[in-house]
Short mmCIF file of C-alpha atoms in Angstrom, two decimals:
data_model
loop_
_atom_site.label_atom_id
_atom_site.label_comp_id
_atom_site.label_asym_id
_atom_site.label_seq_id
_atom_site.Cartn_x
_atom_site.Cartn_y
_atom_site.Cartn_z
CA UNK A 1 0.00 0.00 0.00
CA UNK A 2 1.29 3.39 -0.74
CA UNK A 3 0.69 6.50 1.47
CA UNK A 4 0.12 9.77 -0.49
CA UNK A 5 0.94 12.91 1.23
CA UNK A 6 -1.20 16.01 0.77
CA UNK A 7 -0.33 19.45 -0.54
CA UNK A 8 -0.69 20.71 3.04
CA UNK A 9 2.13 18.22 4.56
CA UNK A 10 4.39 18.63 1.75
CA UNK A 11 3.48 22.53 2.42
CA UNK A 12 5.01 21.62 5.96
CA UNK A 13 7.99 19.23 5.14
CA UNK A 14 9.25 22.27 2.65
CA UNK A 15 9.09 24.86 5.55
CA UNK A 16 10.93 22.11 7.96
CA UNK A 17 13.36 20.64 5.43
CA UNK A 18 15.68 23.60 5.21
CA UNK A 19 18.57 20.75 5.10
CA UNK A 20 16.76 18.65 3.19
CA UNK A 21 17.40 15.45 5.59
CA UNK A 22 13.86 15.02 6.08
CA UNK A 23 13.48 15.04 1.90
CA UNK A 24 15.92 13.26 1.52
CA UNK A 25 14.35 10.66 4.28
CA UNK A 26 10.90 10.78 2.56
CA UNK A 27 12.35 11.22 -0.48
CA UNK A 28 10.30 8.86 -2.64
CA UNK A 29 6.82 10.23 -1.44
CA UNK A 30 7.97 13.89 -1.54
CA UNK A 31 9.66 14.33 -5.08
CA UNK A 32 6.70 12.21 -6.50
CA UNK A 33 4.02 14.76 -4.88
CA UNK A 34 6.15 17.52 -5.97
CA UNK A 35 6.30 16.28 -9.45
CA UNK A 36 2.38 15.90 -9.65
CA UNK A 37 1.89 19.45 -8.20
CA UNK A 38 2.68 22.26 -9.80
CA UNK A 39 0.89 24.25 -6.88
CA UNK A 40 3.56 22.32 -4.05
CA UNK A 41 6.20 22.77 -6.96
CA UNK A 42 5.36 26.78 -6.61
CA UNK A 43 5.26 26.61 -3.33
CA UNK A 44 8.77 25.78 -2.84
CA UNK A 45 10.33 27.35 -5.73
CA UNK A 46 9.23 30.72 -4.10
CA UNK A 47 10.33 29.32 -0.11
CA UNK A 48 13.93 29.03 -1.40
CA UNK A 49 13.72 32.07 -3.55
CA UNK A 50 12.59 33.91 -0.07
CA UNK A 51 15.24 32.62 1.73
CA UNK A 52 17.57 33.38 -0.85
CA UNK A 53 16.69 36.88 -1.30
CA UNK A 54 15.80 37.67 2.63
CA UNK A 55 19.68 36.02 3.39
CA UNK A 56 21.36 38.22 0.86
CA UNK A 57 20.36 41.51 2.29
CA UNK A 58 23.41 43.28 4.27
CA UNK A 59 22.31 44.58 7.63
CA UNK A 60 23.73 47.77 8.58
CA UNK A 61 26.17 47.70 12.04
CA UNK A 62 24.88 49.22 15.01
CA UNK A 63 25.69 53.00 14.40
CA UNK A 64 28.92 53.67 17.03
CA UNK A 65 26.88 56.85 18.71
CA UNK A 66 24.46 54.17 19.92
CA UNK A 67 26.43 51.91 20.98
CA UNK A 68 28.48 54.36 23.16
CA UNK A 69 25.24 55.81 24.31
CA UNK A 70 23.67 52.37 25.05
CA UNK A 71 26.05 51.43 27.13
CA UNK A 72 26.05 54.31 28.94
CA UNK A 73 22.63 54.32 29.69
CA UNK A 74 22.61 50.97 31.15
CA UNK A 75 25.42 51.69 33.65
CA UNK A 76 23.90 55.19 34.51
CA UNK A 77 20.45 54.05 34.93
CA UNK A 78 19.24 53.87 38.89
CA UNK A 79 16.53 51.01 39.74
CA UNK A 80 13.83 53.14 40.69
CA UNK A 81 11.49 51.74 42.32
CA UNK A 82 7.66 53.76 42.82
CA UNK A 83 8.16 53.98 46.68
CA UNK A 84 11.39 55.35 46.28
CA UNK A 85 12.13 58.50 47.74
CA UNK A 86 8.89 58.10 49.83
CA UNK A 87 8.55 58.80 53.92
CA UNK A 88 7.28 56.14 55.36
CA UNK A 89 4.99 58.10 57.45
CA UNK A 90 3.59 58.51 53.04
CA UNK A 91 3.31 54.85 52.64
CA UNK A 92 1.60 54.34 55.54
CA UNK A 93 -0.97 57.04 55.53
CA UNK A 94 -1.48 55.63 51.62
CA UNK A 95 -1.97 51.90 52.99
CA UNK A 96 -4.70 53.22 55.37
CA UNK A 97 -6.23 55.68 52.82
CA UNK A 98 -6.72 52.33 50.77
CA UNK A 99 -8.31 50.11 53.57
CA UNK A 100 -10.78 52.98 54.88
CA UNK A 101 -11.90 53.23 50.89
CA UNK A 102 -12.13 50.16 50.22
CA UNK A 103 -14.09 49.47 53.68
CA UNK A 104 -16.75 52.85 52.81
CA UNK A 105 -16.83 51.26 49.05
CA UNK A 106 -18.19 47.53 50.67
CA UNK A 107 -20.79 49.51 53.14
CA UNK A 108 -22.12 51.83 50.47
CA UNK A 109 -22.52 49.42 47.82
CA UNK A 110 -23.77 46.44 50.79
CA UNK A 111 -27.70 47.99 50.00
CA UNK A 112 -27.66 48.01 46.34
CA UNK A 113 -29.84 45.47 44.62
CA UNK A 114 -30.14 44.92 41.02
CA UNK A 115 -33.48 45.29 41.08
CA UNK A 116 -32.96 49.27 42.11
CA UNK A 117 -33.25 52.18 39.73
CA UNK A 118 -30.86 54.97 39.61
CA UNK A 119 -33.60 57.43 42.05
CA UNK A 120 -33.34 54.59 44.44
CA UNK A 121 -29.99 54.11 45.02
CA UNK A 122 -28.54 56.32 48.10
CA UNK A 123 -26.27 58.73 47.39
CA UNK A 124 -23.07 57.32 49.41
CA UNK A 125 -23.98 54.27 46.83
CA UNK A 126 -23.73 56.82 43.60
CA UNK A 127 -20.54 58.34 45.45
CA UNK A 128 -18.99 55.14 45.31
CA UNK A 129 -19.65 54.01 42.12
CA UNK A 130 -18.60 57.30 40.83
CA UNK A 131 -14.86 57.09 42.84
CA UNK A 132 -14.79 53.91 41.49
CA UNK A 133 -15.50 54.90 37.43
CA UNK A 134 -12.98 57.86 37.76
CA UNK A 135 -9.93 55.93 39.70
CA UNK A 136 -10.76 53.09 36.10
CA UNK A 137 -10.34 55.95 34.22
CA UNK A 138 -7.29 57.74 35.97
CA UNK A 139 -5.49 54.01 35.81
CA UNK A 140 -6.26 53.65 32.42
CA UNK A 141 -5.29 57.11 30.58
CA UNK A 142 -2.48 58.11 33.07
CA UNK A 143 0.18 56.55 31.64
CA UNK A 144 -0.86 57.34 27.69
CA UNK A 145 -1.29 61.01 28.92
CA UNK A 146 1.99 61.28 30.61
CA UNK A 147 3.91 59.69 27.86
CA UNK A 148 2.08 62.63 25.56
CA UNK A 149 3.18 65.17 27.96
CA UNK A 150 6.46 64.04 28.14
CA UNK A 151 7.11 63.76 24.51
CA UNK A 152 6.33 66.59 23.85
CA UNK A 153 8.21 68.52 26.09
CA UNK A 154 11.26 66.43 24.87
CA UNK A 155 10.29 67.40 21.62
CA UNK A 156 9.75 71.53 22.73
CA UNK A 157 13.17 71.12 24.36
CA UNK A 158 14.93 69.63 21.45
CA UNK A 159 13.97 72.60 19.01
CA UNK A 160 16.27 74.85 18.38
CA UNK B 1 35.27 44.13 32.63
CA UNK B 2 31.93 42.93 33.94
CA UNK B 3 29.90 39.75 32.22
CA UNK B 4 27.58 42.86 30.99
CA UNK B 5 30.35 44.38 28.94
CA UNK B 6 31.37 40.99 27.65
CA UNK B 7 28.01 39.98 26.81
CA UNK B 8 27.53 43.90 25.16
CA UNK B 9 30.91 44.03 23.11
CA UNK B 10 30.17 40.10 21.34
CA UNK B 11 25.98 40.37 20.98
CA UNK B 12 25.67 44.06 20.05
CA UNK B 13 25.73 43.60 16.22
CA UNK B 14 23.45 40.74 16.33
CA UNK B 15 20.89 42.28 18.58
CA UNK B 16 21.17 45.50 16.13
CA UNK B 17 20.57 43.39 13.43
CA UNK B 18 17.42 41.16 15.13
CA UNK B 19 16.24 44.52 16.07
CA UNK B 20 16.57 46.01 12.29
CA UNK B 21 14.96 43.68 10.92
CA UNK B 22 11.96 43.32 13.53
CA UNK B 23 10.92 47.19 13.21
CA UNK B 24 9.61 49.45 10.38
CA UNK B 25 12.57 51.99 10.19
CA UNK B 26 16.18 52.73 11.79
CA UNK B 27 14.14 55.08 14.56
CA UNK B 28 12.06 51.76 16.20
CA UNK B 29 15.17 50.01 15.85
CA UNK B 30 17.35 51.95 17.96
CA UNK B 31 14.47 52.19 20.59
CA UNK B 32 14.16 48.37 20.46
CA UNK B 33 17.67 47.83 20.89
CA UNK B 34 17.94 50.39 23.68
CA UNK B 35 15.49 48.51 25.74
CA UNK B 36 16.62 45.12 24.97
CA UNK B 37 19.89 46.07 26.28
CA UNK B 38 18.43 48.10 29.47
CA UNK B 39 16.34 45.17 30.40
CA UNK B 40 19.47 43.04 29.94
CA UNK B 41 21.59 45.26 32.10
CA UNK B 42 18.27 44.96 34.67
CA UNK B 43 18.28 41.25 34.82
CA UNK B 44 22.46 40.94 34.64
CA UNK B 45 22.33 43.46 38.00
CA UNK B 46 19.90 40.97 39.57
CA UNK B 47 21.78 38.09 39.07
CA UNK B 48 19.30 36.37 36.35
CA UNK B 49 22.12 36.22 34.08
CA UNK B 50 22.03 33.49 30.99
CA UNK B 51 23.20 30.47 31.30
CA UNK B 52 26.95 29.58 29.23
CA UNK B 53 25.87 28.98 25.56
CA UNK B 54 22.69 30.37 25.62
CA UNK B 55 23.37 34.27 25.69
CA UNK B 56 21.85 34.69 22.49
CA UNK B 57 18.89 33.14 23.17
CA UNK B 58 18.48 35.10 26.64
CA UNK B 59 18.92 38.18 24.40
CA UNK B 60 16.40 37.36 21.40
CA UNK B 61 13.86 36.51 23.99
CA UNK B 62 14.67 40.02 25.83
CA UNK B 63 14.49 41.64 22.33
CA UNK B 64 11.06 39.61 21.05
CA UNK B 65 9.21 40.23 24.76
CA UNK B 66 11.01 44.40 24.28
CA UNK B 67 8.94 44.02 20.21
CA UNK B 68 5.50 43.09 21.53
CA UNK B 69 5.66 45.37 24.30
CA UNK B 70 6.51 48.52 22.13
CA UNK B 71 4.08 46.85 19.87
CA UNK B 72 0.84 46.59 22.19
CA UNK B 73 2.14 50.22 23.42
CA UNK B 74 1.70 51.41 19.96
CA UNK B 75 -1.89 50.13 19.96
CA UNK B 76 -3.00 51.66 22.99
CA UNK B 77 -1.97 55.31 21.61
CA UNK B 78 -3.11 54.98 18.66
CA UNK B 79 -6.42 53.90 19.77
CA UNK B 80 -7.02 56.64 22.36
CA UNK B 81 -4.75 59.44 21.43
CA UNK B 82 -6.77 59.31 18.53
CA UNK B 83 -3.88 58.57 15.66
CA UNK B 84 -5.94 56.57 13.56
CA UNK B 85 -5.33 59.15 11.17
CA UNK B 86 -1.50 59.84 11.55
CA UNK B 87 -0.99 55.84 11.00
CA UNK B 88 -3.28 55.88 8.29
CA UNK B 89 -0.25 58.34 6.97
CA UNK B 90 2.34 56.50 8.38
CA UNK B 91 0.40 53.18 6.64
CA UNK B 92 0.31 55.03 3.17
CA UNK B 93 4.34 56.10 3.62
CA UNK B 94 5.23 52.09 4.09
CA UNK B 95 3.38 51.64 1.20
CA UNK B 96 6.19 53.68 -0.46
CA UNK B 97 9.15 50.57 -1.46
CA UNK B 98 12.24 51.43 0.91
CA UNK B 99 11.10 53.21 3.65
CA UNK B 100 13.66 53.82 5.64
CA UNK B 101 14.73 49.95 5.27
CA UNK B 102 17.96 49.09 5.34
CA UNK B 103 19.24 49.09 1.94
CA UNK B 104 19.61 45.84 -0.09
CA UNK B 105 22.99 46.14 -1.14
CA UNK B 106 25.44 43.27 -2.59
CA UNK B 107 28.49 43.06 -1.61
CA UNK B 108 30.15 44.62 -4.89
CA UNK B 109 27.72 48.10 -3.58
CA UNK B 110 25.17 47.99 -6.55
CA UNK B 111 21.04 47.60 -5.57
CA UNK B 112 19.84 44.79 -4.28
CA UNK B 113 16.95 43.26 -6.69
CA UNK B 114 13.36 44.79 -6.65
CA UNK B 115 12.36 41.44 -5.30
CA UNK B 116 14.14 41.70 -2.40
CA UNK B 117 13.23 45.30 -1.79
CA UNK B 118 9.49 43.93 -1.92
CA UNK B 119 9.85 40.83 0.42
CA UNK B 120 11.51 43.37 2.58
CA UNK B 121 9.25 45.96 2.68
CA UNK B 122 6.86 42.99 2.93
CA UNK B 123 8.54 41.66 6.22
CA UNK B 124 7.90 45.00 7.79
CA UNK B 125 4.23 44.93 7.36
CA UNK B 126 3.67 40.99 8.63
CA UNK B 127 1.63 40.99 11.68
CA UNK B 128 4.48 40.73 15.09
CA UNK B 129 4.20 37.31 16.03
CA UNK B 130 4.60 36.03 12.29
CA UNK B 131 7.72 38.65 12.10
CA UNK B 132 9.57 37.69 15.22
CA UNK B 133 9.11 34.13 14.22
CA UNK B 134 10.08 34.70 10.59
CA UNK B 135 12.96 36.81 10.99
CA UNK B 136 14.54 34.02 14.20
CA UNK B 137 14.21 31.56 11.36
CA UNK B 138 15.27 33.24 7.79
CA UNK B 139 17.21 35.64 9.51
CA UNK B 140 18.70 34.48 12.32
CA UNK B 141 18.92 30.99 11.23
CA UNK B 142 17.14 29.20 14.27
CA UNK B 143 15.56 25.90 14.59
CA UNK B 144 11.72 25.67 15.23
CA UNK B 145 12.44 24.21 18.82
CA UNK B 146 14.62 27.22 19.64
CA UNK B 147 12.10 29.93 18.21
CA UNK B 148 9.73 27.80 20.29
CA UNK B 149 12.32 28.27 23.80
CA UNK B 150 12.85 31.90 23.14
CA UNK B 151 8.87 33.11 22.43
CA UNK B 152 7.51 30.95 24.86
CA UNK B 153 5.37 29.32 21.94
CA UNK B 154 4.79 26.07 21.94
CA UNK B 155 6.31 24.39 18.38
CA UNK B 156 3.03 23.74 16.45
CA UNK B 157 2.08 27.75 16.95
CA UNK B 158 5.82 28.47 15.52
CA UNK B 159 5.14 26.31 12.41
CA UNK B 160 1.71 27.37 12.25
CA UNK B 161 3.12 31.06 12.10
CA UNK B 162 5.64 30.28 9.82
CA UNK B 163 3.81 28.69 7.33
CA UNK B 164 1.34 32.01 7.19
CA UNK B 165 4.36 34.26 7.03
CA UNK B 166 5.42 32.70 4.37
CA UNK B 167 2.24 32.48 2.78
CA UNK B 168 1.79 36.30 3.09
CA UNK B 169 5.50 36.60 1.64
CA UNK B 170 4.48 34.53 -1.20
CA UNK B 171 1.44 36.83 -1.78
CA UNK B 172 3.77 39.73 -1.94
CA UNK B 173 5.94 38.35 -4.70
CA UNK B 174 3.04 37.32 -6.96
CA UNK B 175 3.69 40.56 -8.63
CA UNK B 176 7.38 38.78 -9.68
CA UNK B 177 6.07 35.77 -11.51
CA UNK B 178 6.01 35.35 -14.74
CA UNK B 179 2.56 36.79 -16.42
CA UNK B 180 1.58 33.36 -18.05
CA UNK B 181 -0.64 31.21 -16.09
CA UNK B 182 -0.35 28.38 -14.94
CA UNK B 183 3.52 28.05 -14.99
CA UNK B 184 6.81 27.52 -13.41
CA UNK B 185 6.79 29.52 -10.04
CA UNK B 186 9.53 32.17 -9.62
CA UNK B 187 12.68 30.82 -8.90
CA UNK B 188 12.07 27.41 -10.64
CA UNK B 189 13.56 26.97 -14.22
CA UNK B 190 11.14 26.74 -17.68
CA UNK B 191 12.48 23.41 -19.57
#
């Protein structure tokens, strides 16, 4: 009995054969596919001619400015760390600040039902929901808004 | 000299080069090699150094995790800064062959072939993962398992990727075959 492959494993064995051992091991059952198939024939007539042309091009060298500057940037650069530079007395007062809000958060929102409509809920309930909405939205456009700012006052700074 | 400035003065061009040929122009590429090297000084001054004989590795997987980052940054600005319209731009200028690509040029200094320039400009649009995964193999000359080690993929996904790289690639130079149909693909000799 003689196994046929298909177009899509010959598709594989032509991506994984760049040594062409594994050809050369199925040999037989390969080159007769690929002498049926003109489509499998195309298929890796234009894999080598990739590889060809992608391994011919010349990648420049690092430029030497970089390099120097690189370097110099990784032995310069300080671990910072977000509590750095911080009192404690800070870091503490933050730590409760978090607890108390989280506590007020789990009492206002203990009453709310789905069932409610928006004149129903209390207004400790709408406070909460309302901190909560506007720390998502602080978290989520901080960091896009300060890499704006930044940029471009590196930019500003950079003009002549 | 500290293992940093050994592992800096021998990987350097390499890195340059994975980075080069992961990003759209020479601008990304010095940005992605910056933080590839920053996040290897990080990890060296932490003690997760690499392990003998597989620097490279360490590095490429530094460099690929640097790529997606700067990648998924990319697509949070440009969805709420609002610069759909400045990529739509920047879109239409890779569009343009050879921007800002490094230059295909043989050895003896004359133009690489417009096929070349194609696949490369090409390369630069494939979606990341199909890049990083394309350029470890064509470019830097890695086996599946290895590309499989340094994304964190497993080694279907990296031969699943492959294959639609390629296929994209192939798409690309359609505009290189010969005009009669059905025939010898490009590359293959007309007996």
């Amino acid at each position: 009995m003689t196994t046929k492959l298909s177009c899509r494993d010959v598709e594989r064995l032509v991506l994984e054969d760049e040594g062409h051992e594994l050809r050369a091991a199925l040999g037989p059952l390969v080159e007769d596919h690929l002498r049926g198939c003109g489509r499998c024939r195309a298929f890796a007539a234009d894999r080598s001619a990739i590889r060809e042309e992608i391994g011919a091009i010349l990648w420049p060298a690092p430029p030497d400015k970089l390099v120097r500057e690189t370097r110099r940037m990784a032995f310069e650069e300080k671990p910072e760390r977000w509590a750095d530079g911080l009192p404690a007395w800070v870091l503490v007062a933050m730590a409760v600040m978090t607890i108390v809000t989280g506590l007020w958060l789990a009492v206002s929102l203990a009453d709310v039902t789905p069932e409610m409509t928006l004149a129903d809920v209390p207004v400790e309930a709408v406070a909460a929901v309302f901190v909560v909405i506007q720390n998502a939205l602080v978290l989520f456009f901080a960091p896009v808004l300060l890499r704006a700012v930044r940029s471009r006052r590196s930019a500003s700074e950079s003009a002549p | 000299m500290t293992f940093f400035d050994e592992l800096y003065d021998m990987w350097t061009p390499h890195v340059y080069r994975f980075a080069r040929a992961l990003s759209r122009d020479a601008g990304d590429a010095e940005d992605l090699f910056q933080e590839t090297w920053l996040r290897a000084f990080r990890a060296c001054s932490t003690g997760s150094e690499p392990r003998p004989g597989e620097a490279r590795a360490w590095l490429f997987a530094i460099a690929a995790n640097a790529h997606k980052d700067l990648l998924r940054k990319r697509r949070v600005r440009r969805i709420f800064l609002l610069e759909r319209a400045k990529s739509m731009v920047e879109r239409t200028a890779d569009a343009d062959l050879g921007r800002d690509l490094p230059g295909p040029v043989r050895d003896d200094g004359t133009a690489g072939s417009d096929l070349r320039l194609c696949l490369q400009n090409a390369l630069a649009r494939l979606p990341g993962k199909e890049r990083r995964v394309f350029v470890l193999k064509d470019i830097e000359g890695l086996k599946h398992e290895e590309i499989a080690r340094i994304l964190g993929l497993p080694e279907t996904t990296v031969r699943t990727l492959l294959h639609r790289a390629v296929k994209r690639l192939r798409r690309e130079m359609a505009a290189f075959r010969p005009a009669k149909e059905p025939g010898p693909a490009f590359g293959e000799e007309r007996i």
